[in-house]
Structure formats: C-alpha cells, structure tokens
PDB file of C-alpha atoms in Angstrom:
ATOM      1  CA  MET A   2       0.392  -0.343   0.041  1.00 66.00           C
ATOM      2  CA  ALA A   3       1.305   3.365  -1.223  1.00 82.00           C
ATOM      3  CA  ARG A   4       1.924   5.681   1.860  1.00 91.00           C
ATOM      4  CA  GLN A   5       3.161   9.205   2.345  1.00 93.00           C
ATOM      5  CA  HIS A   6       6.029  10.910   2.930  1.00 96.00           C
ATOM      6  CA  THR A   7       7.997  13.433   3.506  1.00 96.00           C
ATOM      7  CA  LEU A   8      11.186  13.844   1.375  1.00 98.00           C
ATOM      8  CA  GLU A   9      14.717  15.916   1.417  1.00 98.00           C
ATOM      9  CA  ILE A  10      15.605  16.775  -2.175  1.00 98.00           C
ATOM     10  CA  THR A  11      19.583  15.829  -2.539  1.00 98.00           C
ATOM     11  CA  ASP A  12      19.749  17.275  -6.476  1.00 98.00           C
ATOM     12  CA  HIS A  13      17.737  18.680  -8.501  1.00 98.00           C
ATOM     13  CA  ARG A  14      19.305  20.002 -11.838  1.00 98.00           C
ATOM     14  CA  TRP A  15      19.077  20.453 -15.802  1.00 98.00           C
ATOM     15  CA  VAL A  16      20.146  17.727 -17.436  1.00 98.00           C
ATOM     16  CA  THR A  17      18.562  19.131 -21.321  1.00 98.00           C
ATOM     17  CA  PRO A  18      17.940  22.312 -21.395  1.00 97.00           C
ATOM     18  CA  ARG A  19      13.918  20.378 -21.497  1.00 97.00           C
ATOM     19  CA  LEU A  20      14.737  18.088 -18.896  1.00 98.00           C
ATOM     20  CA  ARG A  21      15.241  18.200 -15.032  1.00 98.00           C
ATOM     21  CA  TRP A  22      16.431  15.882 -13.024  1.00 98.00           C
ATOM     22  CA  LEU A  23      15.477  14.571  -9.211  1.00 98.00           C
ATOM     23  CA  ALA A  24      17.147  13.014  -6.287  1.00 98.00           C
ATOM     24  CA  LEU A  25      15.309  12.456  -3.634  1.00 98.00           C
ATOM     25  CA  ARG A  26      16.598  10.939   0.109  1.00 98.00           C
ATOM     26  CA  ALA A  27      13.987   7.653   0.115  1.00 97.00           C
ATOM     27  CA  PRO A  28      15.387   5.443   2.030  1.00 97.00           C
ATOM     28  CA  ASP A  29      12.824   2.922   1.917  1.00 95.00           C
ATOM     29  CA  LEU A  30      11.751   3.708  -1.768  1.00 97.00           C
ATOM     30  CA  ALA A  31      15.359   2.918  -2.787  1.00 97.00           C
ATOM     31  CA  ARG A  32      15.372  -0.343  -1.335  1.00 96.00           C
ATOM     32  CA  ASP A  33      11.744  -1.246  -2.704  1.00 96.00           C
ATOM     33  CA  ALA A  34      11.335   0.821  -6.252  1.00 96.00           C
ATOM     34  CA  ARG A  35      11.021  -1.152  -8.787  1.00 95.00           C
ATOM     35  CA  PRO A  36      10.528  -0.381 -12.926  1.00 95.00           C
ATOM     36  CA  GLY A  37       6.847   1.054 -13.609  1.00 95.00           C
ATOM     37  CA  HIS A  38       5.978   2.566 -10.153  1.00 96.00           C
ATOM     38  CA  ALA A  39       5.446   5.966  -9.714  1.00 96.00           C
ATOM     39  CA  LEU A  40       6.247   9.067  -7.227  1.00 96.00           C
ATOM     40  CA  LEU A  41       2.856  11.304  -6.458  1.00 95.00           C
ATOM     41  CA  VAL A  42       4.164  14.723  -6.003  1.00 96.00           C
ATOM     42  CA  TRP A  43       1.610  17.450  -4.430  1.00 94.00           C
ATOM     43  CA  CYS A  44       2.946  20.598  -6.147  1.00 93.00           C
ATOM     44  CA  ASN A  45       1.803  23.085  -4.223  1.00 87.00           C
ATOM     45  CA  ASP A  46       2.780  25.252  -1.353  1.00 78.00           C
ATOM     46  CA  PRO A  47       1.312  24.643   2.207  1.00 74.00           C
ATOM     47  CA  GLY A  48      -2.322  26.615   2.908  1.00 71.00           C
ATOM     48  CA  ASP A  49      -2.489  27.412  -0.998  1.00 72.00           C
ATOM     49  CA  ALA A  50      -5.594  26.158  -3.044  1.00 66.00           C
ATOM     50  CA  TYR A  51      -4.513  26.342  -6.828  1.00 69.00           C
ATOM     51  CA  ARG A  52      -3.045  22.383  -7.457  1.00 71.00           C
ATOM     52  CA  LEU A  53      -4.621  19.984  -5.483  1.00 76.00           C
ATOM     53  CA  LEU A  54      -4.203  16.626  -7.321  1.00 87.00           C
ATOM     54  CA  ARG A  55      -0.821  15.107  -7.239  1.00 91.00           C
ATOM     55  CA  ARG A  56       0.977  14.675 -10.796  1.00 94.00           C
ATOM     56  CA  PRO A  57       2.783  10.915 -11.341  1.00 94.00           C
ATOM     57  CA  LEU A  58       5.894  10.790 -12.140  1.00 97.00           C
ATOM     58  CA  PHE A  59       7.160   7.210 -12.807  1.00 97.00           C
ATOM     59  CA  VAL A  60      10.903   6.824 -10.682  1.00 98.00           C
ATOM     60  CA  ALA A  61      13.457   6.959 -13.284  1.00 98.00           C
ATOM     61  CA  ALA A  62      16.176   5.569 -10.913  1.00 98.00           C
ATOM     62  CA  ALA A  63      16.800   4.147  -6.900  1.00 97.00           C
ATOM     63  CA  LEU A  64      19.897   3.767  -6.128  1.00 96.00           C
ATOM     64  CA  PRO A  65      19.748   2.037  -2.056  1.00 97.00           C
ATOM     65  CA  GLU A  66      23.866   2.322  -2.097  1.00 97.00           C
ATOM     66  CA  ILE A  67      22.514   5.960  -0.481  1.00 97.00           C
ATOM     67  CA  GLY A  68      18.948   6.175  -0.522  1.00 98.00           C
ATOM     68  CA  GLN A  69      18.314   7.777  -3.002  1.00 98.00           C
ATOM     69  CA  VAL A  70      15.059   7.787  -5.771  1.00 98.00           C
ATOM     70  CA  ALA A  71      15.682   9.825  -8.852  1.00 98.00           C
ATOM     71  CA  LEU A  72      12.802  11.210 -10.971  1.00 98.00           C
ATOM     72  CA  LEU A  73      12.912  12.698 -14.950  1.00 98.00           C
ATOM     73  CA  TYR A  74      10.924  14.916 -15.782  1.00 98.00           C
ATOM     74  CA  GLU A  75       9.554  18.014 -18.060  1.00 97.00           C
ATOM     75  CA  PRO A  76       8.182  21.212 -16.440  1.00 97.00           C
ATOM     76  CA  ASP A  77       5.826  21.370 -18.588  1.00 94.00           C
ATOM     77  CA  GLU A  78       2.704  22.615 -17.296  1.00 93.00           C
ATOM     78  CA  PRO A  79       1.595  24.552 -13.749  1.00 91.00           C
ATOM     79  CA  GLY A  80       2.804  22.488 -11.923  1.00 92.00           C
ATOM     80  CA  LEU A  81       5.635  20.563 -12.170  1.00 95.00           C
ATOM     81  CA  SER A  82       6.223  24.557 -13.376  1.00 95.00           C
ATOM     82  CA  TRP A  83       6.724  24.981  -9.275  1.00 95.00           C
ATOM     83  CA  LEU A  84       8.470  21.640  -8.467  1.00 96.00           C
ATOM     84  CA  ALA A  85      11.517  23.170 -10.998  1.00 97.00           C
ATOM     85  CA  ARG A  86      11.362  26.071  -8.628  1.00 96.00           C
ATOM     86  CA  ARG A  87      12.250  23.668  -5.711  1.00 97.00           C
ATOM     87  CA  THR A  88      16.218  23.586  -4.155  1.00 98.00           C
ATOM     88  CA  PRO A  89      18.201  21.304  -2.978  1.00 98.00           C
ATOM     89  CA  GLY A  90      17.019  20.870   1.303  1.00 98.00           C
ATOM     90  CA  GLU A  91      14.356  21.739   0.946  1.00 97.00           C
ATOM     91  CA  THR A  92      11.428  18.947   1.288  1.00 97.00           C
ATOM     92  CA  LEU A  93       8.101  17.707  -0.771  1.00 97.00           C
ATOM     93  CA  ASP A  94       5.269  15.880  -0.047  1.00 95.00           C
ATOM     94  CA  VAL A  95       5.641  12.625  -1.788  1.00 96.00           C
ATOM     95  CA  VAL A  96       2.839   9.112  -2.313  1.00 94.00           C
ATOM     96  CA  GLY A  97       4.623   6.170  -3.120  1.00 84.00           C
ATOM     97  CA  LEU A  98       4.938   3.826  -4.373  1.00 93.00           C
ATOM     98  CA  CYS A  99       1.911   3.732  -6.687  1.00 93.00           C
ATOM     99  CA  GLY A 100       1.604   0.951  -9.384  1.00 92.00           C
ATOM    100  CA  ARG A 101       3.422  -2.786 -10.148  1.00 91.00           C
ATOM    101  CA  ALA A 102       6.023  -3.097 -11.735  1.00 91.00           C
ATOM    102  CA  LEU A 103       7.744  -4.722 -14.435  1.00 90.00           C
ATOM    103  CA  LEU A 104       8.013  -8.257 -14.621  1.00 85.00           C
ATOM    104  CA  PHE A 105      11.671 -10.129 -16.024  1.00 82.00           C
ATOM    105  CA  THR A 106      11.836 -13.209 -17.358  1.00 78.00           C
ATOM    106  CA  ASP A 107      14.857 -15.792 -17.383  1.00 73.00           C
ATOM    107  CA  ARG A 108      13.399 -15.989 -21.363  1.00 77.00           C
ATOM    108  CA  GLN A 109      14.320 -12.286 -21.942  1.00 80.00           C
ATOM    109  CA  ARG A 110      18.046 -12.405 -23.485  1.00 89.00           C
ATOM    110  CA  ASN A 111      17.306  -9.004 -26.750  1.00 93.00           C
ATOM    111  CA  LEU A 112      15.195  -6.870 -24.792  1.00 95.00           C
ATOM    112  CA  LEU A 113      13.788  -3.980 -26.862  1.00 95.00           C
ATOM    113  CA  LEU A 114      12.898  -0.987 -25.014  1.00 97.00           C
ATOM    114  CA  ILE A 115      10.683   1.970 -26.817  1.00 96.00           C
ATOM    115  CA  GLY A 116       9.155   4.945 -25.918  1.00 96.00           C
ATOM    116  CA  ALA A 117       8.225   8.568 -25.353  1.00 96.00           C
ATOM    117  CA  GLY A 118       7.471  11.476 -23.183  1.00 94.00           C
ATOM    118  CA  VAL A 119       6.757  10.537 -19.479  1.00 94.00           C
ATOM    119  CA  GLY A 120       7.023   7.039 -20.376  1.00 95.00           C
ATOM    120  CA  LEU A 121      11.258   7.343 -20.852  1.00 97.00           C
ATOM    121  CA  ALA A 122      12.015   7.505 -17.666  1.00 97.00           C
ATOM    122  CA  ALA A 123      10.173   4.118 -16.617  1.00 97.00           C
ATOM    123  CA  LEU A 124      12.368   2.997 -19.504  1.00 97.00           C
ATOM    124  CA  LEU A 125      15.396   4.508 -18.184  1.00 98.00           C
ATOM    125  CA  PHE A 126      14.868   2.327 -15.153  1.00 97.00           C
ATOM    126  CA  VAL A 127      13.291  -0.750 -17.030  1.00 96.00           C
ATOM    127  CA  ALA A 128      17.556  -0.088 -18.538  1.00 96.00           C
ATOM    128  CA  ARG A 129      19.096  -0.141 -14.853  1.00 95.00           C
ATOM    129  CA  THR A 130      17.720  -2.661 -13.969  1.00 94.00           C
ATOM    130  CA  ALA A 131      17.620  -5.987 -16.227  1.00 91.00           C
ATOM    131  CA  PRO A 132      19.118  -8.575 -15.748  1.00 87.00           C
ATOM    132  CA  LEU A 133      22.700  -9.349 -16.425  1.00 84.00           C
ATOM    133  CA  HIS A 134      22.208 -11.985 -18.878  1.00 88.00           C
ATOM    134  CA  THR A 135      20.093  -9.928 -20.396  1.00 90.00           C
ATOM    135  CA  ALA A 136      20.755  -7.400 -24.087  1.00 93.00           C
ATOM    136  CA  VAL A 137      19.508  -4.063 -23.359  1.00 95.00           C
ATOM    137  CA  THR A 138      18.497  -1.559 -26.528  1.00 95.00           C
ATOM    138  CA  LEU A 139      16.855   1.175 -25.676  1.00 97.00           C
ATOM    139  CA  ILE A 140      15.175   3.235 -28.534  1.00 96.00           C
ATOM    140  CA  ALA A 141      14.021   7.374 -27.836  1.00 97.00           C
ATOM    141  CA  ILE A 142      11.694   9.370 -29.416  1.00 95.00           C
ATOM    142  CA  ALA A 143      11.677  13.405 -28.785  1.00 95.00           C
ATOM    143  CA  GLY A 144      10.143  16.019 -31.178  1.00 93.00           C
ATOM    144  CA  ASP A 145      12.921  17.819 -30.529  1.00 95.00           C
ATOM    145  CA  GLN A 146      17.350  16.866 -28.999  1.00 96.00           C
ATOM    146  CA  ASP A 147      16.600  18.345 -25.946  1.00 97.00           C
ATOM    147  CA  GLY A 148      13.920  15.935 -25.359  1.00 96.00           C
ATOM    148  CA  LEU A 149      15.912  13.186 -24.954  1.00 97.00           C
ATOM    149  CA  PRO A 150      17.336  11.182 -21.435  1.00 97.00           C
ATOM    150  CA  PRO A 151      21.175  11.938 -22.120  1.00 97.00           C
ATOM    151  CA  PRO A 152      23.421   9.374 -22.786  1.00 97.00           C
ATOM    152  CA  PHE A 153      25.056   9.347 -19.460  1.00 96.00           C
ATOM    153  CA  LEU A 154      21.784   8.294 -17.159  1.00 97.00           C
ATOM    154  CA  LEU A 155      21.973   4.645 -19.198  1.00 96.00           C
ATOM    155  CA  PRO A 156      24.639   2.087 -18.165  1.00 94.00           C
ATOM    156  CA  SER A 157      27.237   1.760 -20.621  1.00 93.00           C
ATOM    157  CA  ALA A 158      25.659  -1.212 -21.864  1.00 94.00           C
ATOM    158  CA  VAL A 159      22.868  -0.823 -22.687  1.00 96.00           C
ATOM    159  CA  GLU A 160      22.938  -0.250 -26.717  1.00 95.00           C
ATOM    160  CA  TYR A 161      20.950   4.053 -26.881  1.00 97.00           C
ATOM    161  CA  GLU A 162      19.022   4.365 -30.132  1.00 94.00           C
ATOM    162  CA  THR A 163      16.923   8.333 -30.316  1.00 94.00           C
ATOM    163  CA  VAL A 164      14.717   9.552 -33.298  1.00 93.00           C
ATOM    164  CA  VAL A 165      14.235  12.894 -33.542  1.00 93.00           C
ATOM    165  CA  ASN A 166      10.866  13.377 -35.216  1.00 88.00           C
ATOM    166  CA  ALA A 167       7.915  15.771 -34.980  1.00 83.00           C
ATOM    167  CA  SER A 168       5.606  12.975 -36.170  1.00 90.00           C
ATOM    168  CA  LEU A 169       5.788  10.161 -33.249  1.00 89.00           C
ATOM    169  CA  THR A 170       4.201   7.590 -35.616  1.00 88.00           C
ATOM    170  CA  THR A 171       6.514   8.454 -38.226  1.00 90.00           C
ATOM    171  CA  ALA A 172       9.495   8.198 -36.204  1.00 90.00           C
ATOM    172  CA  VAL A 173       7.875   4.843 -34.288  1.00 91.00           C
ATOM    173  CA  ALA A 174       7.772   3.275 -38.182  1.00 87.00           C
ATOM    174  CA  GLU A 175      11.507   4.591 -38.988  1.00 86.00           C
ATOM    175  CA  ALA A 176      13.366   3.352 -35.155  1.00 87.00           C
ATOM    176  CA  LEU A 177      11.261   0.001 -36.339  1.00 87.00           C
ATOM    177  CA  GLN A 178      13.238  -0.325 -39.704  1.00 79.00           C
ATOM    178  CA  PRO A 179      16.008   0.923 -39.714  1.00 63.00           C
ATOM    179  CA  ALA A 180      18.170   1.783 -42.566  1.00 56.00           C
ATOM    180  CA  ARG A 181      20.670  -1.173 -42.090  1.00 56.00           C
ATOM    181  CA  GLY A 182      17.301  -3.069 -43.429  1.00 68.00           C
ATOM    182  CA  THR A 183      16.892  -5.627 -39.810  1.00 79.00           C
ATOM    183  CA  SER A 184      14.090  -4.119 -37.932  1.00 86.00           C
ATOM    184  CA  PRO A 185      15.343  -4.519 -33.864  1.00 89.00           C
ATOM    185  CA  LEU A 186      11.831  -6.596 -33.269  1.00 87.00           C
ATOM    186  CA  ALA A 187      13.606  -9.141 -35.451  1.00 85.00           C
ATOM    187  CA  TRP A 188      15.150 -10.282 -32.950  1.00 88.00           C
ATOM    188  CA  ALA A 189      13.526  -8.871 -29.515  1.00 90.00           C
ATOM    189  CA  ASP A 190      12.941 -11.558 -27.240  1.00 90.00           C
ATOM    190  CA  ALA A 191      10.516  -8.790 -25.350  1.00 92.00           C
ATOM    191  CA  VAL A 192       9.386  -5.006 -26.486  1.00 95.00           C
ATOM    192  CA  VAL A 193       8.476  -3.240 -23.637  1.00 96.00           C
ATOM    193  CA  ALA A 194       7.164   0.268 -25.173  1.00 95.00           C
ATOM    194  CA  ALA A 195       6.205   3.882 -23.146  1.00 96.00           C
ATOM    195  CA  LEU A 196       4.037   5.238 -25.995  1.00 93.00           C
ATOM    196  CA  PRO A 197       0.957   7.506 -26.478  1.00 89.00           C
ATOM    197  CA  HIS A 198      -2.155   5.004 -27.858  1.00 87.00           C
ATOM    198  CA  HIS A 199      -1.845   6.640 -31.184  1.00 86.00           C
ATOM    199  CA  ALA A 200       1.830   5.369 -31.517  1.00 89.00           C
ATOM    200  CA  LEU A 201       1.629   1.818 -30.100  1.00 91.00           C
ATOM    201  CA  ALA A 202      -0.485   1.227 -33.602  1.00 89.00           C
ATOM    202  CA  ALA A 203       2.255   1.704 -35.280  1.00 89.00           C
ATOM    203  CA  LEU A 204       4.624  -0.648 -33.308  1.00 91.00           C
ATOM    204  CA  VAL A 205       1.835  -3.149 -33.450  1.00 89.00           C
ATOM    205  CA  GLN A 206       1.818  -3.240 -37.839  1.00 88.00           C
ATOM    206  CA  GLY A 207       5.617  -2.849 -36.843  1.00 87.00           C
ATOM    207  CA  ILE A 208       5.223  -6.419 -35.067  1.00 88.00           C
ATOM    208  CA  ARG A 209       3.099  -7.708 -37.369  1.00 86.00           C
ATOM    209  CA  ALA A 210       4.506  -7.514 -40.525  1.00 83.00           C
ATOM    210  CA  VAL A 211       7.705  -9.416 -39.178  1.00 84.00           C
ATOM    211  CA  ARG A 212       6.847 -11.608 -36.665  1.00 79.00           C
ATOM    212  CA  LEU A 213       4.339 -14.819 -37.587  1.00 71.00           C
ATOM    213  CA  ARG A 214       2.838 -14.781 -34.052  1.00 73.00           C
ATOM    214  CA  GLN A 215       3.203 -12.430 -30.866  1.00 74.00           C
ATOM    215  CA  PRO A 216       2.770 -14.627 -27.671  1.00 76.00           C
ATOM    216  CA  SER A 217       1.510 -13.443 -25.039  1.00 79.00           C
ATOM    217  CA  GLY A 218       4.084 -11.406 -22.682  1.00 83.00           C
ATOM    218  CA  PHE A 219       5.962 -10.654 -25.729  1.00 90.00           C
ATOM    219  CA  ALA A 220       5.241  -7.259 -25.550  1.00 92.00           C
ATOM    220  CA  HIS A 221       4.289  -4.704 -22.895  1.00 94.00           C
ATOM    221  CA  ALA A 222       3.220  -1.174 -23.174  1.00 94.00           C
ATOM    222  CA  LEU A 223       3.330   1.191 -20.594  1.00 95.00           C
ATOM    223  CA  ILE A 224      -0.478   3.827 -20.109  1.00 90.00           C
ATOM    224  CA  ALA A 225       0.206   6.874 -17.773  1.00 89.00           C
ATOM    225  CA  SER A 226      -2.114   8.244 -15.602  1.00 86.00           C
ATOM    226  CA  PRO A 227      -3.450  11.676 -15.742  1.00 83.00           C
ATOM    227  CA  PRO A 228      -3.387  13.692 -11.978  1.00 84.00           C
ATOM    228  CA  GLY A 229      -5.503  11.984  -9.904  1.00 78.00           C
ATOM    229  CA  CYS A 230      -6.257  10.067  -6.892  1.00 76.00           C
ATOM    230  CA  GLY A 231      -3.126   6.975  -7.450  1.00 79.00           C
ATOM    231  CA  PHE A 232      -5.296   4.699  -5.427  1.00 78.00           C
ATOM    232  CA  GLY A 233      -8.564   3.371  -8.167  1.00 76.00           C
ATOM    233  CA  ALA A 234     -10.728   5.569  -5.788  1.00 80.00           C
ATOM    234  CA  CYS A 235     -11.202   8.771  -8.843  1.00 82.00           C
ATOM    235  CA  GLY A 236     -11.540   6.181 -11.735  1.00 83.00           C
ATOM    236  CA  VAL A 237      -9.647   9.464 -13.826  1.00 85.00           C
ATOM    237  CA  CYS A 238      -7.106   6.714 -15.150  1.00 84.00           C
ATOM    238  CA  ALA A 239      -9.752   4.541 -16.456  1.00 85.00           C
ATOM    239  CA  VAL A 240      -9.188   2.549 -19.748  1.00 85.00           C
ATOM    240  CA  GLU A 241     -10.680  -0.094 -21.622  1.00 86.00           C
ATOM    241  CA  LEU A 242      -8.893  -3.487 -22.274  1.00 87.00           C
ATOM    242  CA  ARG A 243      -9.839  -6.515 -23.951  1.00 87.00           C
ATOM    243  CA  SER A 244      -9.866  -7.569 -20.871  1.00 86.00           C
ATOM    244  CA  GLY A 245     -12.718  -4.901 -19.257  1.00 88.00           C
ATOM    245  CA  ILE A 246     -11.639  -1.823 -17.895  1.00 89.00           C
ATOM    246  CA  ARG A 247      -9.254  -1.229 -15.931  1.00 89.00           C
ATOM    247  CA  LEU A 248      -7.198   1.808 -13.106  1.00 84.00           C
ATOM    248  CA  PRO A 249      -3.293   2.003 -14.417  1.00 86.00           C
ATOM    249  CA  CYS A 250      -2.925   3.668 -11.114  1.00 84.00           C
ATOM    250  CA  VAL A 251      -3.186   0.293  -9.990  1.00 87.00           C
ATOM    251  CA  GLU A 252      -3.172  -2.351 -11.839  1.00 88.00           C
ATOM    252  CA  GLY A 253      -0.396  -0.978 -14.171  1.00 85.00           C
ATOM    253  CA  PRO A 254       0.968   1.047 -15.641  1.00 92.00           C
ATOM    254  CA  TRP A 255       2.692  -2.477 -18.216  1.00 94.00           C
ATOM    255  CA  PHE A 256      -0.016  -4.226 -20.106  1.00 92.00           C
ATOM    256  CA  ASP A 257       0.093  -6.328 -22.578  1.00 91.00           C
ATOM    257  CA  LEU A 258       0.162  -5.093 -25.493  1.00 91.00           C
ATOM    258  CA  ARG A 259      -2.249  -7.518 -26.486  1.00 89.00           C
ATOM    259  CA  ASP A 260      -4.930  -6.525 -24.605  1.00 89.00           C
ATOM    260  CA  VAL A 261      -4.359  -2.781 -25.367  1.00 85.00           C
ATOM    261  CA  ARG A 262      -8.162  -3.052 -27.703  1.00 67.00           C
ATOM    262  CA  GLU A 263      -7.927  -2.786 -31.255  1.00 62.00           C
ATOM    263  CA  PHE A 264      -6.810   0.638 -32.950  1.00 51.00           C
TER     264      PHE A 264
END
C-alpha cells in the first residue's frame, strides 16, 4: 500500500534544456522501487488551493546504496513548473510507491525498449535494472534533441538509439525499420513500450510485419495515469482494454500489448 512521505531533495538539475533530474532521500523507497513504480508529488505551497492534484512521476532510478530515488520530468505545466523551482534541502510531500512493477523472465535475452515523453523515465529504470544476461536496446523518441534523456543516465552496456521527429507515429515506424535493413523486432525476445496510444498502433503494425505470431507477454505497453488519487478511487485513469476496464494507477502501468484494444 502506497504511503505518504516527506522527502528531502538532494539534487535537482537540468540534464537537457527541457528535462530535469530530481533526486530524493528515501532509503525505504530506494530499496523497494521497481520499474513502473511512480511517486505522486504534491506540487503546491502549503495553504494554497491551486494545484490540488498530485503529479504522478515515474521513478527513473533507485540507488539503495545511498538511499535515494530519482525522477526525470519536463516542467511543461504549472504544477511541474512549481516543482522545477524547488532546491536541494527543501522537502516534498510525496505518496508512493504507486503502480505495479514490470517483471523480467529468464527467457528475455534481447530486450527492446521504445518510448517517448513521460514514459521514458520508466524505461530508464528498466534499462538500469535488467538482468545481467539481458542485452538491452533503448530507442528514445522526441520532437527535438532537448527532449531526449542524455546517455550518461544509462548504463554503458545499454545500446542507446534516438529518433528526432515531430511526428511520433512516423518516428516509431522509422525506428522499427532502420536504414540498415533489419528491424529490431526481428531479434527482440521482448518489447517494452512507453508510447501514446496512437503511436502504439505503429508498433503493433511493425510487430505484425516482422513476426508470424505475437505470444502473450512478448510486448508490454505502459499506460500513464493523469493527475488523480493514485489509489483507484477516483477512476480518472480508467482505460478500456480487451479484458475490461482497468485502472493503470493500481493495476498498471504495464499491460500486455495484446490486451490493448484494436487501433
């Protein structure tokens, strides 16, 4: 069960002109955090009543050896702009850990990660925690270079590819059909995607074009939650999947791509 915490900011910096890296002192969370977990951050001054909904931010890294967790975000709306002005030594009102973790299997030898936007933070965590026997490729997509996580946030063993394109759907298709002629879907044992729904359609088409069949569990899609309660009570994040109505804040954020409704 997610609990409320008061966490001290230990580091807060720009890693690109658009992306902020926020480290928090949280020994318990650092020990328990897994890829897909999120923190709900209250982005408001005490006594104010302007931004009442907590902002869900995916954990990008957990460092249990120093008792810290880190978030990667873009301050592109008033709440996150408030957060971007906070400095080391200040504290934040946070609820977490929220959501369910992505589980790895022994069959995953070649893992393909592809994402854009808010879900890239979760993919960074996946890349950092993949089993040692797993070869990891991360394809990050953004409308411009400043929206891409810098390579130093990733382990050196991860193959990191980037695509810059104003059209996300076009970028996904481009990433899955590289100039060298072999789609990464041909060698991947598993795919983890953090893409908006309309871009997932391009991923589905790519899988169908390359693979004869898509077994259950081959591809997982991250469905991000909007600001809300984080406990499944408000229903703001509800999505309709083949298996029925699901709440990403408590039942996700990872769902089998085959369970996502037809595009």
